[in-house]
Structure formats: structure tokens, C-alpha cells
CSV table of N, CA, C and O in Angstrom, one decimal:
chain,number,residue,atom,x,y,z
A,1,MET,N,85.1,93.9,95.1
A,1,MET,CA,85.3,92.9,96.6
A,1,MET,C,84.3,93.2,96.8
A,1,MET,O,84.4,93.3,97.4
A,2,ARG,N,83.9,91.7,96.8
A,2,ARG,CA,82.9,92.0,98.7
A,2,ARG,C,83.1,91.4,99.9
A,2,ARG,O,84.2,90.0,99.5
A,3,SER,N,83.7,91.7,100.6
A,3,SER,CA,83.8,90.9,102.5
A,3,SER,C,82.3,91.5,103.2
A,3,SER,O,81.6,92.3,103.1
A,4,ASP,N,82.4,90.3,103.6
A,4,ASP,CA,81.3,90.7,104.6
A,4,ASP,C,82.3,90.3,106.4
A,4,ASP,O,83.0,90.2,106.3
A,5,ILE,N,81.6,90.8,107.0
A,5,ILE,CA,82.6,91.6,108.4
A,5,ILE,C,81.5,91.7,109.2
A,5,ILE,O,80.3,91.2,109.4
A,6,THR,N,81.6,90.7,110.7
A,6,THR,CA,81.6,90.6,112.0
A,6,THR,C,82.5,91.2,112.7
A,6,THR,O,83.9,90.7,112.7
A,7,ILE,N,81.7,92.1,114.4
A,7,ILE,CA,82.3,92.5,114.5
A,7,ILE,C,82.0,92.1,116.3
A,7,ILE,O,80.2,92.6,116.2
A,8,VAL,N,82.7,91.4,117.0
A,8,VAL,CA,82.4,91.2,118.3
A,8,VAL,C,82.0,91.9,118.7
A,8,VAL,O,83.6,91.7,120.1
A,9,PHE,N,81.8,92.2,120.0
A,9,PHE,CA,81.4,93.5,120.9
A,9,PHE,C,81.9,92.5,122.2
A,9,PHE,O,82.4,93.2,123.0
A,10,ASP,N,80.9,91.7,122.6
A,10,ASP,CA,80.6,91.1,124.0
A,10,ASP,C,79.5,89.9,123.1
A,10,ASP,O,79.4,89.6,122.4
A,11,PRO,N,79.6,88.6,124.6
A,11,PRO,CA,79.5,87.1,123.8
A,11,PRO,C,77.8,87.6,123.6
A,11,PRO,O,77.3,86.9,122.9
A,12,ARG,N,76.8,89.0,123.6
A,12,ARG,CA,75.6,88.5,123.7
A,12,ARG,C,75.7,89.9,122.6
A,12,ARG,O,74.1,90.1,122.0
A,13,ARG,N,76.4,90.6,122.4
A,13,ARG,CA,76.3,92.1,120.9
A,13,ARG,C,77.3,91.7,120.0
A,13,ARG,O,78.5,92.1,120.2
A,14,SER,N,76.8,91.1,118.5
A,14,SER,CA,77.7,91.4,118.1
A,14,SER,C,77.1,92.1,117.2
A,14,SER,O,76.1,92.7,116.6
A,15,LEU,N,77.6,92.3,115.5
A,15,LEU,CA,76.9,93.4,114.3
A,15,LEU,C,78.1,93.1,113.0
A,15,LEU,O,78.8,92.6,113.2
A,16,ASP,N,77.0,92.8,112.0
A,16,ASP,CA,77.0,92.4,110.4
A,16,ASP,C,77.8,92.9,109.6
A,16,ASP,O,76.0,94.0,109.7
A,17,LEU,N,78.6,94.2,109.2
A,17,LEU,CA,78.6,94.5,108.1
A,17,LEU,C,78.8,93.5,106.9
A,17,LEU,O,79.5,92.9,106.3
A,18,SER,N,78.4,94.3,105.7
A,18,SER,CA,79.5,94.5,104.3
A,18,SER,C,80.0,95.2,103.8
A,18,SER,O,79.3,96.2,103.8
A,19,ALA,N,81.1,94.9,102.4
A,19,ALA,CA,81.3,95.7,102.1
A,19,ALA,C,82.2,95.5,100.7
A,19,ALA,O,82.1,95.1,100.5
A,20,ASP,N,81.2,96.1,100.3
A,20,ASP,CA,82.0,96.4,98.3
A,20,ASP,C,82.6,97.6,97.6
A,20,ASP,O,82.3,98.4,96.9
A,21,VAL,N,83.8,96.5,97.3
A,21,VAL,CA,84.8,97.8,97.8
A,21,VAL,C,86.1,96.8,96.5
A,21,VAL,O,85.8,96.1,96.2
A,22,GLU,N,86.1,98.0,95.2
A,22,GLU,CA,87.2,98.1,94.7
A,22,GLU,C,88.8,98.1,94.3
A,22,GLU,O,89.6,98.8,95.0
A,23,PRO,N,89.5,96.9,95.0
A,23,PRO,CA,90.9,97.3,96.4
A,23,PRO,C,91.4,97.4,95.0
A,23,PRO,O,91.6,96.8,93.8
A,24,SER,N,92.7,98.3,95.4
A,24,SER,CA,94.3,98.4,94.8
A,24,SER,C,95.1,99.2,95.4
A,24,SER,O,94.5,99.6,96.0
A,25,PRO,N,96.5,99.5,95.0
A,25,PRO,CA,97.1,99.2,96.4
A,25,PRO,C,97.0,101.3,96.6
A,25,PRO,O,97.3,101.0,97.8
A,26,GLN,N,96.6,102.2,95.8
A,26,GLN,CA,96.3,102.7,96.3
A,26,GLN,C,95.0,103.3,97.3
A,26,GLN,O,95.1,103.2,99.0
A,27,SER,N,94.3,102.4,97.3
A,27,SER,CA,93.1,102.4,98.4
A,27,SER,C,93.5,101.2,99.1
A,27,SER,O,93.0,102.6,100.5
A,28,GLN,N,94.3,100.5,98.9
A,28,GLN,CA,94.7,100.0,100.4
A,28,GLN,C,95.3,100.9,100.9
A,28,GLN,O,95.6,100.8,102.7
A,29,SER,N,96.9,101.6,100.8
A,29,SER,CA,97.3,102.8,101.3
A,29,SER,C,96.6,103.6,102.5
A,29,SER,O,96.4,104.2,103.4
A,30,GLN,N,95.4,104.3,101.5
A,30,GLN,CA,94.5,105.3,102.0
A,30,GLN,C,93.8,104.3,103.0
A,30,GLN,O,93.3,105.4,103.6
A,31,ALA,N,93.1,103.3,103.3
A,31,ALA,CA,92.5,102.9,103.2
A,31,ALA,C,93.7,102.7,105.7
A,31,ALA,O,92.9,103.1,106.6
A,32,ARG,N,94.4,102.7,105.0
A,32,ARG,CA,96.3,101.9,105.9
A,32,ARG,C,95.7,103.2,107.3
A,32,ARG,O,95.7,103.6,108.5
A,33,ASP,N,95.6,104.7,106.2
A,33,ASP,CA,96.0,105.8,106.8
A,33,ASP,C,94.7,105.6,107.5
A,33,ASP,O,95.1,106.8,108.4
A,34,TRP,N,93.2,105.9,106.8
A,34,TRP,CA,92.0,106.1,107.2
A,34,TRP,C,92.2,105.3,109.0
A,34,TRP,O,91.7,106.2,109.9
A,35,PHE,N,92.5,103.9,108.9
A,35,PHE,CA,93.1,103.0,110.6
A,35,PHE,C,93.5,104.4,111.7
A,35,PHE,O,93.6,105.1,112.8
A,36,ASP,N,94.5,104.5,110.7
A,36,ASP,CA,96.1,105.9,111.5
A,36,ASP,C,95.0,106.7,112.0
A,36,ASP,O,95.6,107.6,113.1
A,37,GLY,N,94.3,107.9,110.9
A,37,GLY,CA,93.5,109.1,111.8
A,37,GLY,C,92.8,109.0,112.6
A,37,GLY,O,92.2,109.3,113.5
A,38,ALA,N,92.2,107.8,112.7
A,38,ALA,CA,91.0,106.7,113.4
A,38,ALA,C,91.9,107.1,114.8
A,38,ALA,O,90.9,107.2,115.4
A,39,TRP,N,92.4,105.8,114.5
A,39,TRP,CA,92.9,105.7,115.8
A,39,TRP,C,93.2,106.9,116.7
A,39,TRP,O,93.6,107.2,117.9
A,40,GLU,N,94.3,107.8,116.1
A,40,GLU,CA,94.7,109.1,116.4
A,40,GLU,C,93.3,110.1,117.7
A,40,GLU,O,93.5,110.9,117.9
A,41,THR,N,92.8,110.3,116.6
A,41,THR,CA,91.7,111.1,116.4
A,41,THR,C,90.4,110.2,118.1
A,41,THR,O,90.0,111.1,118.7
A,42,LEU,N,90.5,108.9,118.1
A,42,LEU,CA,89.5,108.8,118.6
A,42,LEU,C,90.3,108.1,120.0
A,42,LEU,O,90.2,108.0,121.1
A,43,GLY,N,92.3,108.4,120.3
A,43,GLY,CA,92.3,108.6,121.5
A,43,GLY,C,92.6,107.1,122.0
A,43,GLY,O,92.6,106.8,122.7
A,44,CYS,N,92.9,106.4,120.8
A,44,CYS,CA,92.9,104.5,121.6
A,44,CYS,C,94.3,104.0,121.7
A,44,CYS,O,95.5,104.6,121.7
A,45,GLU,N,94.2,103.4,122.7
A,45,GLU,CA,96.0,103.1,123.5
A,45,GLU,C,96.6,102.1,122.3
A,45,GLU,O,96.1,101.2,122.5
A,46,PRO,N,97.4,101.6,122.6
A,46,PRO,CA,98.1,100.9,122.7
A,46,PRO,C,98.2,99.6,122.7
A,46,PRO,O,97.8,99.3,123.9
A,47,LEU,N,97.4,98.6,122.6
A,47,LEU,CA,97.4,97.3,122.9
A,47,LEU,C,98.4,96.4,124.1
A,47,LEU,O,98.8,95.0,124.6
A,48,ARG,N,99.9,96.3,123.4
A,48,ARG,CA,100.5,96.0,123.8
A,48,ARG,C,102.0,96.5,124.5
A,48,ARG,O,102.1,97.7,124.9
A,49,PRO,N,102.1,95.6,126.0
A,49,PRO,CA,103.2,96.7,126.8
A,49,PRO,C,104.1,97.7,125.6
A,49,PRO,O,105.4,98.2,125.9
A,50,SER,N,104.8,96.8,124.7
A,50,SER,CA,105.8,97.8,123.8
A,50,SER,C,106.3,98.3,123.3
A,50,SER,O,106.7,99.5,122.5
A,51,GLY,N,104.4,98.8,123.2
A,51,GLY,CA,104.3,99.9,122.6
A,51,GLY,C,104.2,99.7,121.6
A,51,GLY,O,103.4,100.7,120.6
A,52,LYS,N,104.3,99.0,120.6
A,52,LYS,CA,104.6,98.4,118.6
A,52,LYS,C,102.4,99.1,118.2
A,52,LYS,O,102.3,97.9,119.6
A,53,VAL,N,102.1,99.0,117.4
A,53,VAL,CA,100.7,99.0,116.8
A,53,VAL,C,101.2,98.7,115.8
A,53,VAL,O,101.4,99.1,114.5
A,54,LEU,N,100.4,97.5,115.8
A,54,LEU,CA,100.0,96.9,114.6
A,54,LEU,C,98.8,97.5,114.2
A,54,LEU,O,98.2,98.0,114.1
A,55,LEU,N,98.5,96.8,112.1
A,55,LEU,CA,97.4,97.5,111.5
A,55,LEU,C,95.8,97.3,112.4
A,55,LEU,O,95.2,97.5,113.1
A,56,LEU,N,96.5,95.1,113.0
A,56,LEU,CA,95.2,95.1,113.2
A,56,LEU,C,95.2,95.4,114.5
A,56,LEU,O,94.0,95.0,115.4
A,57,ASP,N,96.3,95.7,115.4
A,57,ASP,CA,96.0,96.8,116.9
A,57,ASP,C,95.0,97.7,116.3
A,57,ASP,O,94.0,98.4,117.4
A,58,LYS,N,95.4,98.4,115.3
A,58,LYS,CA,94.4,99.6,115.1
A,58,LYS,C,92.3,99.3,114.7
A,58,LYS,O,92.2,100.1,115.5
A,59,VAL,N,93.0,98.1,114.2
A,59,VAL,CA,91.2,98.1,113.9
A,59,VAL,C,90.9,97.6,114.7
A,59,VAL,O,89.7,98.0,114.7
A,60,LEU,N,91.2,96.6,116.0
A,60,LEU,CA,90.4,96.1,117.6
A,60,LEU,C,90.5,97.8,117.8
A,60,LEU,O,90.1,97.7,118.4
A,61,GLY,N,91.2,98.1,117.9
A,61,GLY,CA,91.2,99.9,118.7
A,61,GLY,C,90.2,100.5,118.5
A,61,GLY,O,89.4,101.0,119.0
A,62,VAL,N,90.0,101.0,116.9
A,62,VAL,CA,88.8,102.0,117.1
A,62,VAL,C,87.5,101.4,116.7
A,62,VAL,O,87.1,102.0,117.0
A,63,ALA,N,87.2,99.8,116.1
A,63,ALA,CA,85.8,99.5,116.4
A,63,ALA,C,85.9,99.2,118.1
A,63,ALA,O,84.4,99.6,118.2
A,64,ASP,N,87.3,99.2,119.0
A,64,ASP,CA,86.4,98.7,120.8
A,64,ASP,C,86.4,100.8,120.7
A,64,ASP,O,85.1,101.1,121.4
A,65,ALA,N,86.8,101.3,120.5
A,65,ALA,CA,86.2,103.2,120.3
A,65,ALA,C,85.2,103.2,120.1
A,65,ALA,O,84.3,104.6,120.8
A,66,LEU,N,84.6,102.9,118.8
A,66,LEU,CA,83.0,103.2,118.0
A,66,LEU,C,82.5,102.7,118.6
A,66,LEU,O,80.9,103.5,119.1
A,67,GLY,N,82.5,101.3,119.6
A,67,GLY,CA,81.5,101.0,119.7
A,67,GLY,C,80.3,100.3,118.9
A,67,GLY,O,80.5,100.7,118.2
A,68,TYR,N,79.4,99.5,119.7
A,68,TYR,CA,78.4,98.9,118.9
A,68,TYR,C,77.1,100.1,119.2
A,68,TYR,O,76.5,100.3,117.8
A,69,ASP,N,77.2,100.7,120.0
A,69,ASP,CA,76.3,101.7,120.1
A,69,ASP,C,76.3,102.4,118.6
A,69,ASP,O,75.1,103.1,117.7
A,70,THR,N,77.3,103.2,118.5
A,70,THR,CA,77.8,104.0,117.1
A,70,THR,C,77.3,103.1,115.1
A,70,THR,O,76.9,103.6,115.3
A,71,LEU,N,78.3,102.0,116.0
A,71,LEU,CA,78.8,101.2,114.8
A,71,LEU,C,76.9,100.7,114.0
A,71,LEU,O,77.0,100.6,113.1
A,72,SER,N,76.3,100.4,114.8
A,72,SER,CA,74.9,99.9,115.2
A,72,SER,C,74.0,101.0,114.1
A,72,SER,O,72.6,100.8,113.8
A,73,THR,N,74.3,102.1,114.5
A,73,THR,CA,72.9,102.9,114.0
A,73,THR,C,73.7,104.1,113.5
A,73,THR,O,72.6,104.7,113.1
A,74,ASP,N,74.2,104.3,113.1
A,74,ASP,CA,75.2,105.3,112.5
A,74,ASP,C,75.5,105.0,111.4
A,74,ASP,O,76.8,104.1,111.4
A,75,GLU,N,74.9,104.6,110.1
A,75,GLU,CA,75.3,104.3,109.0
A,75,GLU,C,76.2,104.6,108.2
A,75,GLU,O,77.2,103.8,107.7
A,76,LYS,N,76.5,106.0,108.6
A,76,LYS,CA,78.0,106.5,108.0
A,76,LYS,C,79.4,105.4,108.1
A,76,LYS,O,80.1,105.7,107.6
A,77,GLU,N,79.5,105.8,109.6
A,77,GLU,CA,80.1,105.8,110.4
A,77,GLU,C,80.6,103.6,110.6
A,77,GLU,O,81.4,103.5,110.0
A,78,ALA,N,79.4,102.9,110.0
A,78,ALA,CA,79.4,101.8,110.1
A,78,ALA,C,79.9,101.2,108.5
A,78,ALA,O,80.7,100.7,108.8
A,79,ARG,N,79.4,102.1,107.4
A,79,ARG,CA,80.5,102.5,106.1
A,79,ARG,C,81.9,102.2,105.7
A,79,ARG,O,82.3,101.4,104.9
A,80,GLU,N,81.3,103.5,106.8
A,80,GLU,CA,83.3,103.6,106.3
A,80,GLU,C,83.4,103.5,107.2
A,80,GLU,O,84.9,102.7,106.4
A,81,PHE,N,83.8,102.1,108.1
A,81,PHE,CA,84.7,101.2,108.8
A,81,PHE,C,84.7,100.2,107.9
A,81,PHE,O,86.0,100.2,107.9
A,82,ALA,N,83.3,100.3,107.5
A,82,ALA,CA,83.6,98.4,107.0
A,82,ALA,C,84.3,99.0,106.1
A,82,ALA,O,84.9,97.9,105.3
A,83,ASP,N,83.7,99.4,105.4
A,83,ASP,CA,85.0,99.9,103.8
A,83,ASP,C,86.6,100.1,103.9
A,83,ASP,O,86.9,99.6,103.4
A,84,ASN,N,86.6,100.7,104.8
A,84,ASN,CA,88.9,100.4,105.1
A,84,ASN,C,89.1,99.8,105.6
A,84,ASN,O,89.7,98.9,104.7
A,85,LEU,N,87.9,98.5,106.4
A,85,LEU,CA,88.7,97.5,107.2
A,85,LEU,C,88.6,96.5,105.7
A,85,LEU,O,89.9,96.0,105.4
A,86,ALA,N,87.5,96.9,104.5
A,86,ALA,CA,87.5,95.8,103.8
A,86,ALA,C,89.3,96.0,102.7
A,86,ALA,O,89.6,95.6,102.4
A,87,LEU,N,89.1,97.1,102.1
A,87,LEU,CA,90.6,97.7,101.6
A,87,LEU,C,91.4,97.6,101.7
A,87,LEU,O,93.0,96.8,101.5
A,88,ALA,N,92.0,97.9,103.2
A,88,ALA,CA,92.9,97.7,104.0
A,88,ALA,C,93.2,96.2,104.1
A,88,ALA,O,94.3,95.6,104.3
A,89,LEU,N,92.3,95.1,104.2
A,89,LEU,CA,92.7,93.2,104.8
A,89,LEU,C,92.2,92.8,103.5
A,89,LEU,O,93.5,91.7,103.5
A,90,GLU,N,91.8,93.8,102.0
A,90,GLU,CA,91.5,92.4,101.5
A,90,GLU,C,91.4,91.0,101.5
A,90,GLU,O,91.7,90.8,100.5
A,91,ARG,N,90.3,91.1,102.3
A,91,ARG,CA,89.7,89.9,102.5
A,91,ARG,C,88.7,89.6,102.4
A,91,ARG,O,87.1,90.6,102.5
A,92,PRO,N,88.1,88.3,101.6
A,92,PRO,CA,86.1,87.8,102.0
A,92,PRO,C,85.6,88.0,103.0
A,92,PRO,O,84.4,88.3,103.2
A,93,ARG,N,86.2,87.8,104.9
A,93,ARG,CA,86.1,87.4,105.7
A,93,ARG,C,86.3,87.7,106.4
A,93,ARG,O,87.5,87.3,106.5
A,94,ILE,N,86.2,88.9,107.3
A,94,ILE,CA,86.4,89.3,108.4
A,94,ILE,C,86.1,88.9,109.7
A,94,ILE,O,84.8,89.8,109.7
A,95,THR,N,86.6,88.4,110.8
A,95,THR,CA,86.1,88.9,112.0
A,95,THR,C,86.4,90.1,113.3
A,95,THR,O,88.1,89.3,113.4
A,96,VAL,N,86.2,91.1,114.1
A,96,VAL,CA,87.5,91.7,114.9
A,96,VAL,C,86.2,91.3,115.9
A,96,VAL,O,85.1,91.6,116.3
A,97,ASP,N,87.0,90.2,116.6
A,97,ASP,CA,86.3,89.3,118.2
A,97,ASP,C,87.3,90.4,119.2
A,97,ASP,O,88.4,90.6,119.6
A,98,LEU,N,86.5,91.7,119.3
A,98,LEU,CA,87.3,92.5,120.4
A,98,LEU,C,87.3,91.8,121.7
A,98,LEU,O,88.3,92.0,122.8
A,99,PRO,N,86.2,90.9,122.9
A,99,PRO,CA,87.0,90.4,124.2
A,99,PRO,C,88.5,89.0,123.5
A,99,PRO,O,88.5,89.4,124.5
A,100,GLY,N,88.5,88.9,122.2
A,100,GLY,CA,89.7,87.9,122.6
A,100,GLY,C,90.8,88.5,121.6
A,100,GLY,O,91.3,88.3,121.5
A,101,LEU,N,90.7,89.7,121.6
A,101,LEU,CA,92.3,90.6,120.8
A,101,LEU,C,92.6,90.3,119.6
A,101,LEU,O,93.6,89.8,119.7
A,102,THR,N,91.3,89.9,118.5
A,102,THR,CA,92.3,88.9,117.3
A,102,THR,C,90.7,89.5,115.7
A,102,THR,O,90.0,90.1,116.5
A,103,VAL,N,91.9,89.7,115.1
A,103,VAL,CA,90.9,89.7,113.8
A,103,VAL,C,91.7,88.5,113.2
A,103,VAL,O,92.7,88.6,112.4
A,104,GLY,N,89.9,87.4,112.8
A,104,GLY,CA,89.9,86.6,112.1
A,104,GLY,C,89.7,87.1,110.7
A,104,GLY,O,88.5,87.6,110.2
A,105,TYR,N,90.6,86.0,108.9
A,105,TYR,CA,90.2,86.3,108.0
A,105,TYR,C,89.9,84.6,107.1
A,105,TYR,O,91.0,84.1,107.7
């Protein structure tokens, strides 16, 4: 499955990534675990006052913590993020809008 991913960092900076992955129930679970681990490693904070953190919140937090500079220059990090996002959401088109705090597909 191919996924085209756009990450919007601000009105002047966005990044287009693509992933070509083979989804399976196991790979989807592993991708969700990757976001759990990255969330913890990067020290991300909950977006909601309740403290509840959903998968899409983790996607936003990890993308924000990695930032434009890392994802635009570190090919390995960008590939890992894109592949895990594609596996976790299993959608052909994904937009991560950091200023709008939304993940659309």
C-alpha cells in the first residue's frame, strides 16, 4: 500500500513524504507501539486537558517533536515516521496539520 503524507509545520513550511508498506494486523500494532515509544522518548506532552492521549495526538506530538529540520534532513528518521504512520492509519493520503492540530485522511 502506498501512502502520500503531508506534514504542515507552519504556513511557510510543509513536507511531503511517501511510504510503500504492506499492512497487516501485526504491523499496524507494531506501528502504534512505535508511536507510543517515540512519544515517551521525545518527551511529548498531552494535548488535551484531560490527559487522555489518542493515537492521532501521538502522531501530532511526535511530528512536532521531530520537527521540520529533522524530518527534512534525516532520511532515516523521515522514512521511519512515514512508514509507521502509513501502517498505523492504513490510508492512501494523510495530512498532519500541526498548526490546526489535526490529522486528516
